[in-house]
Amino acid sequence: MSVATVWGARPDEVAGRYACDDEAADHPVRLLRAVDVAAPADVAFAWLCQLRLAPYSYDLLDNGGRRSPRTRTVDPADLVPGTTMMQIFALTSVVPGEHLTMRIVDRRALAVFGPVTVTYAVHADGPDRSRYVAVLRIGSPQRGRLVSVGRGLLAWGDLVMMRKQLLTLAALAGREAREEQGAR
């Protein structure tokens, strides 16, 4: 396994089953990314729900130069299958406090990358700590060179973008947890 395939994930996280593994079992490529979150799982999950509004990665590249919000405004209860996420995905399943699973529905993104389904999971990891685990399942390329080129770049490009995304969300969740503790 290369760092482009698995980054930050523990062996048990790599071996685990996620919703995207069932929803996209026919997608042969599986990528994992994971980070520690200095916040309880409920706070970490609430920040994942912010993906409805923005990608939380490199905003200049993937958010039209607009800064991803730094305060939580999305109510997790409002997320249901079909909800648009990060402008190019549709939510396919959600288990509150545990995971969000989504697939690319944007035609331009599908033309470049082919079918992609991703699960963002949150796991408790001790008192007031948790982990983000993101698992991508990438389908077989469609016809055409654009998809083949896009697929070849996806693992490395995703590593760069999702690393930034997960670290940003973890930092925001950690900040909120520290503020809540300070208020007590």
PDB file of C-alpha atoms in Angstrom:
ATOM      1  CA  MET A   1       0.000   0.000   0.000  1.00  0.00           C
ATOM      2  CA  SER A   2       1.264   3.427  -0.885  1.00  0.00           C
ATOM      3  CA  VAL A   3       0.669   6.637   1.036  1.00  0.00           C
ATOM      4  CA  ALA A   4      -1.664   7.660  -1.821  1.00  0.00           C
ATOM      5  CA  THR A   5      -3.836   4.626  -1.050  1.00  0.00           C
ATOM      6  CA  VAL A   6      -3.803   4.727   2.760  1.00  0.00           C
ATOM      7  CA  TRP A   7      -2.834   7.814   4.755  1.00  0.00           C
ATOM      8  CA  GLY A   8      -3.153   8.116   8.534  1.00  0.00           C
ATOM      9  CA  ALA A   9      -5.391   5.065   8.958  1.00  0.00           C
ATOM     10  CA  ARG A  10      -4.768   2.427  11.593  1.00  0.00           C
ATOM     11  CA  PRO A  11      -4.798  -1.284  10.655  1.00  0.00           C
ATOM     12  CA  ASP A  12      -8.245  -1.787  12.221  1.00  0.00           C
ATOM     13  CA  GLU A  13      -9.591   1.171  10.220  1.00  0.00           C
ATOM     14  CA  VAL A  14      -8.155  -0.255   7.002  1.00  0.00           C
ATOM     15  CA  ALA A  15      -9.725  -3.646   7.754  1.00  0.00           C
ATOM     16  CA  GLY A  16     -13.075  -2.115   8.759  1.00  0.00           C
ATOM     17  CA  ARG A  17     -16.244  -2.114   6.661  1.00  0.00           C
ATOM     18  CA  TYR A  18     -17.870   1.183   5.814  1.00  0.00           C
ATOM     19  CA  ALA A  19     -21.143   2.115   4.145  1.00  0.00           C
ATOM     20  CA  CYS A  20     -19.386   2.890   0.849  1.00  0.00           C
ATOM     21  CA  ASP A  21     -17.962  -0.649   0.810  1.00  0.00           C
ATOM     22  CA  ASP A  22     -21.523  -1.944   0.598  1.00  0.00           C
ATOM     23  CA  GLU A  23     -22.976   0.810  -1.598  1.00  0.00           C
ATOM     24  CA  ALA A  24     -20.144   0.658  -4.128  1.00  0.00           C
ATOM     25  CA  ALA A  25     -18.870  -2.910  -3.755  1.00  0.00           C
ATOM     26  CA  ASP A  26     -18.257  -3.065  -7.517  1.00  0.00           C
ATOM     27  CA  HIS A  27     -15.890  -0.060  -7.400  1.00  0.00           C
ATOM     28  CA  PRO A  28     -12.407  -1.658  -7.416  1.00  0.00           C
ATOM     29  CA  VAL A  29     -10.316   1.207  -6.012  1.00  0.00           C
ATOM     30  CA  ARG A  30     -10.432   1.841  -2.241  1.00  0.00           C
ATOM     31  CA  LEU A  31      -8.615   4.792  -0.649  1.00  0.00           C
ATOM     32  CA  LEU A  32      -8.470   5.579   3.085  1.00  0.00           C
ATOM     33  CA  ARG A  33      -7.534   8.771   4.921  1.00  0.00           C
ATOM     34  CA  ALA A  34      -7.761   9.292   8.694  1.00  0.00           C
ATOM     35  CA  VAL A  35      -6.876  11.870  11.354  1.00  0.00           C
ATOM     36  CA  ASP A  36      -7.157  12.346  15.101  1.00  0.00           C
ATOM     37  CA  VAL A  37      -9.731  14.853  16.335  1.00  0.00           C
ATOM     38  CA  ALA A  38      -9.297  16.539  19.728  1.00  0.00           C
ATOM     39  CA  ALA A  39     -13.050  16.618  20.257  1.00  0.00           C
ATOM     40  CA  PRO A  40     -15.778  14.170  21.233  1.00  0.00           C
ATOM     41  CA  ALA A  41     -17.433  12.241  18.411  1.00  0.00           C
ATOM     42  CA  ASP A  42     -20.658  14.289  18.500  1.00  0.00           C
ATOM     43  CA  VAL A  43     -18.776  17.543  17.907  1.00  0.00           C
ATOM     44  CA  ALA A  44     -16.604  15.937  15.225  1.00  0.00           C
ATOM     45  CA  PHE A  45     -19.697  14.578  13.456  1.00  0.00           C
ATOM     46  CA  ALA A  46     -21.392  17.971  13.548  1.00  0.00           C
ATOM     47  CA  TRP A  47     -18.400  19.446  11.731  1.00  0.00           C
ATOM     48  CA  LEU A  48     -18.583  16.721   9.063  1.00  0.00           C
ATOM     49  CA  CYS A  49     -22.121  17.900   8.403  1.00  0.00           C
ATOM     50  CA  GLN A  50     -20.670  21.251   7.322  1.00  0.00           C
ATOM     51  CA  LEU A  51     -19.564  19.476   4.124  1.00  0.00           C
ATOM     52  CA  ARG A  52     -23.060  20.323   2.947  1.00  0.00           C
ATOM     53  CA  LEU A  53     -21.874  23.919   2.522  1.00  0.00           C
ATOM     54  CA  ALA A  54     -18.247  23.680   1.463  1.00  0.00           C
ATOM     55  CA  PRO A  55     -15.353  21.276   0.912  1.00  0.00           C
ATOM     56  CA  TYR A  56     -13.078  22.677   3.678  1.00  0.00           C
ATOM     57  CA  SER A  57      -9.965  21.995   1.649  1.00  0.00           C
ATOM     58  CA  TYR A  58      -8.057  24.487  -0.480  1.00  0.00           C
ATOM     59  CA  ASP A  59     -10.817  27.038  -0.939  1.00  0.00           C
ATOM     60  CA  LEU A  60      -9.119  28.792  -3.841  1.00  0.00           C
ATOM     61  CA  LEU A  61      -9.153  25.546  -5.832  1.00  0.00           C
ATOM     62  CA  ASP A  62     -12.343  23.820  -4.797  1.00  0.00           C
ATOM     63  CA  ASN A  63     -14.634  26.480  -3.383  1.00  0.00           C
ATOM     64  CA  GLY A  64     -14.431  29.250  -5.955  1.00  0.00           C
ATOM     65  CA  GLY A  65     -12.139  31.277  -3.701  1.00  0.00           C
ATOM     66  CA  ARG A  66     -14.793  31.550  -0.981  1.00  0.00           C
ATOM     67  CA  ARG A  67     -13.629  30.648   2.499  1.00  0.00           C
ATOM     68  CA  SER A  68     -15.294  27.588   3.995  1.00  0.00           C
ATOM     69  CA  PRO A  69     -17.371  28.678   7.036  1.00  0.00           C
ATOM     70  CA  ARG A  70     -15.582  28.721  10.376  1.00  0.00           C
ATOM     71  CA  THR A  71     -18.735  28.459  12.463  1.00  0.00           C
ATOM     72  CA  ARG A  72     -21.181  25.565  12.446  1.00  0.00           C
ATOM     73  CA  THR A  73     -24.537  26.336  10.865  1.00  0.00           C
ATOM     74  CA  VAL A  74     -25.722  22.992   9.435  1.00  0.00           C
ATOM     75  CA  ASP A  75     -28.137  21.057  11.632  1.00  0.00           C
ATOM     76  CA  PRO A  76     -27.202  17.359  11.353  1.00  0.00           C
ATOM     77  CA  ALA A  77     -30.915  16.494  11.565  1.00  0.00           C
ATOM     78  CA  ASP A  78     -31.457  18.293   8.237  1.00  0.00           C
ATOM     79  CA  LEU A  79     -29.202  15.913   6.310  1.00  0.00           C
ATOM     80  CA  VAL A  80     -31.183  13.254   4.470  1.00  0.00           C
ATOM     81  CA  PRO A  81     -30.409  11.121   1.410  1.00  0.00           C
ATOM     82  CA  GLY A  82     -30.400  13.313  -1.674  1.00  0.00           C
ATOM     83  CA  THR A  83     -28.924  16.357   0.100  1.00  0.00           C
ATOM     84  CA  THR A  84     -26.263  18.078  -2.018  1.00  0.00           C
ATOM     85  CA  MET A  85     -22.834  17.934  -0.386  1.00  0.00           C
ATOM     86  CA  MET A  86     -19.737  19.914  -1.432  1.00  0.00           C
ATOM     87  CA  GLN A  87     -21.554  20.983  -4.629  1.00  0.00           C
ATOM     88  CA  ILE A  88     -20.763  17.757  -6.549  1.00  0.00           C
ATOM     89  CA  PHE A  89     -21.977  14.953  -4.265  1.00  0.00           C
ATOM     90  CA  ALA A  90     -25.392  13.696  -3.176  1.00  0.00           C
ATOM     91  CA  LEU A  91     -25.814  12.173   0.256  1.00  0.00           C
ATOM     92  CA  THR A  92     -26.801   8.506  -0.066  1.00  0.00           C
ATOM     93  CA  SER A  93     -26.906   7.517   3.600  1.00  0.00           C
ATOM     94  CA  VAL A  94     -26.432   9.059   6.996  1.00  0.00           C
ATOM     95  CA  VAL A  95     -26.270   7.552  10.464  1.00  0.00           C
ATOM     96  CA  PRO A  96     -26.302  10.503  12.888  1.00  0.00           C
ATOM     97  CA  GLY A  97     -23.178  10.614  14.991  1.00  0.00           C
ATOM     98  CA  GLU A  98     -21.496   7.889  12.922  1.00  0.00           C
ATOM     99  CA  HIS A  99     -21.160   8.516   9.200  1.00  0.00           C
ATOM    100  CA  LEU A 100     -22.114  10.396   6.054  1.00  0.00           C
ATOM    101  CA  THR A 101     -21.908   8.558   2.732  1.00  0.00           C
ATOM    102  CA  MET A 102     -22.197  10.312  -0.606  1.00  0.00           C
ATOM    103  CA  ARG A 103     -21.565   9.807  -4.303  1.00  0.00           C
ATOM    104  CA  ILE A 104     -20.535  12.132  -7.095  1.00  0.00           C
ATOM    105  CA  VAL A 105     -23.524  13.275  -9.128  1.00  0.00           C
ATOM    106  CA  ASP A 106     -22.056  16.316 -10.883  1.00  0.00           C
ATOM    107  CA  ARG A 107     -21.651  15.497 -14.592  1.00  0.00           C
ATOM    108  CA  ARG A 108     -18.337  17.300 -14.986  1.00  0.00           C
ATOM    109  CA  ALA A 109     -16.826  15.526 -11.969  1.00  0.00           C
ATOM    110  CA  LEU A 110     -18.148  12.181 -13.247  1.00  0.00           C
ATOM    111  CA  ALA A 111     -16.571  12.890 -16.640  1.00  0.00           C
ATOM    112  CA  VAL A 112     -13.179  13.434 -15.015  1.00  0.00           C
ATOM    113  CA  PHE A 113     -13.145  10.882 -12.199  1.00  0.00           C
ATOM    114  CA  GLY A 114     -15.828   8.354 -13.020  1.00  0.00           C
ATOM    115  CA  PRO A 115     -18.064   7.061 -10.242  1.00  0.00           C
ATOM    116  CA  VAL A 116     -16.854   7.867  -6.716  1.00  0.00           C
ATOM    117  CA  THR A 117     -18.594   7.014  -3.441  1.00  0.00           C
ATOM    118  CA  VAL A 118     -17.144   8.190  -0.130  1.00  0.00           C
ATOM    119  CA  THR A 119     -17.941   7.557   3.523  1.00  0.00           C
ATOM    120  CA  TYR A 120     -16.873  10.027   6.185  1.00  0.00           C
ATOM    121  CA  ALA A 121     -16.983   8.164   9.505  1.00  0.00           C
ATOM    122  CA  VAL A 122     -16.418   9.338  13.071  1.00  0.00           C
ATOM    123  CA  HIS A 123     -15.209   6.980  15.794  1.00  0.00           C
ATOM    124  CA  ALA A 124     -14.766   7.749  19.479  1.00  0.00           C
ATOM    125  CA  ASP A 125     -11.121   7.358  20.478  1.00  0.00           C
ATOM    126  CA  GLY A 126     -11.051   7.901  24.222  1.00  0.00           C
ATOM    127  CA  PRO A 127     -12.454  10.610  26.443  1.00  0.00           C
ATOM    128  CA  ASP A 128     -13.144  13.758  24.437  1.00  0.00           C
ATOM    129  CA  ARG A 129     -11.242  12.407  21.415  1.00  0.00           C
ATOM    130  CA  SER A 130     -12.314  10.902  18.136  1.00  0.00           C
ATOM    131  CA  ARG A 131     -11.091   9.957  14.674  1.00  0.00           C
ATOM    132  CA  TYR A 132     -12.198  10.901  11.200  1.00  0.00           C
ATOM    133  CA  VAL A 133     -11.928   8.049   8.719  1.00  0.00           C
ATOM    134  CA  ALA A 134     -12.722   8.775   5.077  1.00  0.00           C
ATOM    135  CA  VAL A 135     -13.047   5.859   2.682  1.00  0.00           C
ATOM    136  CA  LEU A 136     -13.392   6.379  -1.060  1.00  0.00           C
ATOM    137  CA  ARG A 137     -14.556   3.723  -3.506  1.00  0.00           C
ATOM    138  CA  ILE A 138     -13.788   4.553  -7.124  1.00  0.00           C
ATOM    139  CA  GLY A 139     -15.543   2.773  -9.953  1.00  0.00           C
ATOM    140  CA  SER A 140     -14.204   1.383 -13.163  1.00  0.00           C
ATOM    141  CA  PRO A 141     -13.339   4.032 -15.714  1.00  0.00           C
ATOM    142  CA  GLN A 142     -15.839   4.863 -18.406  1.00  0.00           C
ATOM    143  CA  ARG A 143     -14.667   5.144 -21.979  1.00  0.00           C
ATOM    144  CA  GLY A 144     -12.391   7.994 -22.865  1.00  0.00           C
ATOM    145  CA  ARG A 145      -8.968   9.289 -22.003  1.00  0.00           C
ATOM    146  CA  LEU A 146     -10.227  12.059 -19.748  1.00  0.00           C
ATOM    147  CA  VAL A 147     -11.559   9.531 -17.236  1.00  0.00           C
ATOM    148  CA  SER A 148      -8.370   7.444 -17.423  1.00  0.00           C
ATOM    149  CA  VAL A 149      -6.184  10.495 -16.797  1.00  0.00           C
ATOM    150  CA  GLY A 150      -8.483  11.737 -14.021  1.00  0.00           C
ATOM    151  CA  ARG A 151      -8.459   8.343 -12.324  1.00  0.00           C
ATOM    152  CA  GLY A 152      -4.675   8.175 -12.510  1.00  0.00           C
ATOM    153  CA  LEU A 153      -4.375  11.496 -10.715  1.00  0.00           C
ATOM    154  CA  LEU A 154      -7.230  10.968  -8.274  1.00  0.00           C
ATOM    155  CA  ALA A 155      -5.378   9.021  -5.561  1.00  0.00           C
ATOM    156  CA  TRP A 156      -2.565  11.578  -5.256  1.00  0.00           C
ATOM    157  CA  GLY A 157      -4.764  14.618  -5.805  1.00  0.00           C
ATOM    158  CA  ASP A 158      -7.302  13.326  -3.320  1.00  0.00           C
ATOM    159  CA  LEU A 159      -4.560  12.708  -0.772  1.00  0.00           C
ATOM    160  CA  VAL A 160      -3.515  16.364  -0.942  1.00  0.00           C
ATOM    161  CA  MET A 161      -7.062  17.744  -0.900  1.00  0.00           C
ATOM    162  CA  MET A 162      -8.623  15.367   1.630  1.00  0.00           C
ATOM    163  CA  ARG A 163      -5.657  15.643   3.986  1.00  0.00           C
ATOM    164  CA  LYS A 164      -6.237  19.397   4.114  1.00  0.00           C
ATOM    165  CA  GLN A 165      -9.997  18.864   4.449  1.00  0.00           C
ATOM    166  CA  LEU A 166      -9.786  16.412   7.339  1.00  0.00           C
ATOM    167  CA  LEU A 167      -7.147  18.430   9.170  1.00  0.00           C
ATOM    168  CA  THR A 168      -9.218  21.612   8.792  1.00  0.00           C
ATOM    169  CA  LEU A 169     -12.393  19.940  10.076  1.00  0.00           C
ATOM    170  CA  ALA A 170     -10.436  18.356  12.950  1.00  0.00           C
ATOM    171  CA  ALA A 171      -8.978  21.746  13.913  1.00  0.00           C
ATOM    172  CA  LEU A 172     -12.412  23.398  13.870  1.00  0.00           C
ATOM    173  CA  ALA A 173     -13.962  20.591  15.932  1.00  0.00           C
ATOM    174  CA  GLY A 174     -11.040  20.784  18.380  1.00  0.00           C
ATOM    175  CA  ARG A 175     -11.449  24.545  18.688  1.00  0.00           C
ATOM    176  CA  GLU A 176     -15.154  24.150  19.457  1.00  0.00           C
ATOM    177  CA  ALA A 177     -14.446  21.447  22.056  1.00  0.00           C
ATOM    178  CA  ARG A 178     -11.852  23.654  23.781  1.00  0.00           C
ATOM    179  CA  GLU A 179     -14.277  26.603  23.802  1.00  0.00           C
ATOM    180  CA  GLU A 180     -17.017  24.414  25.301  1.00  0.00           C
ATOM    181  CA  GLN A 181     -14.644  23.190  28.022  1.00  0.00           C
ATOM    182  CA  GLY A 182     -13.547  26.735  28.779  1.00  0.00           C
ATOM    183  CA  ALA A 183     -17.176  27.787  29.188  1.00  0.00           C
ATOM    184  CA  ARG A 184     -17.806  25.110  31.847  1.00  0.00           C
TER     185      ARG A 184
END
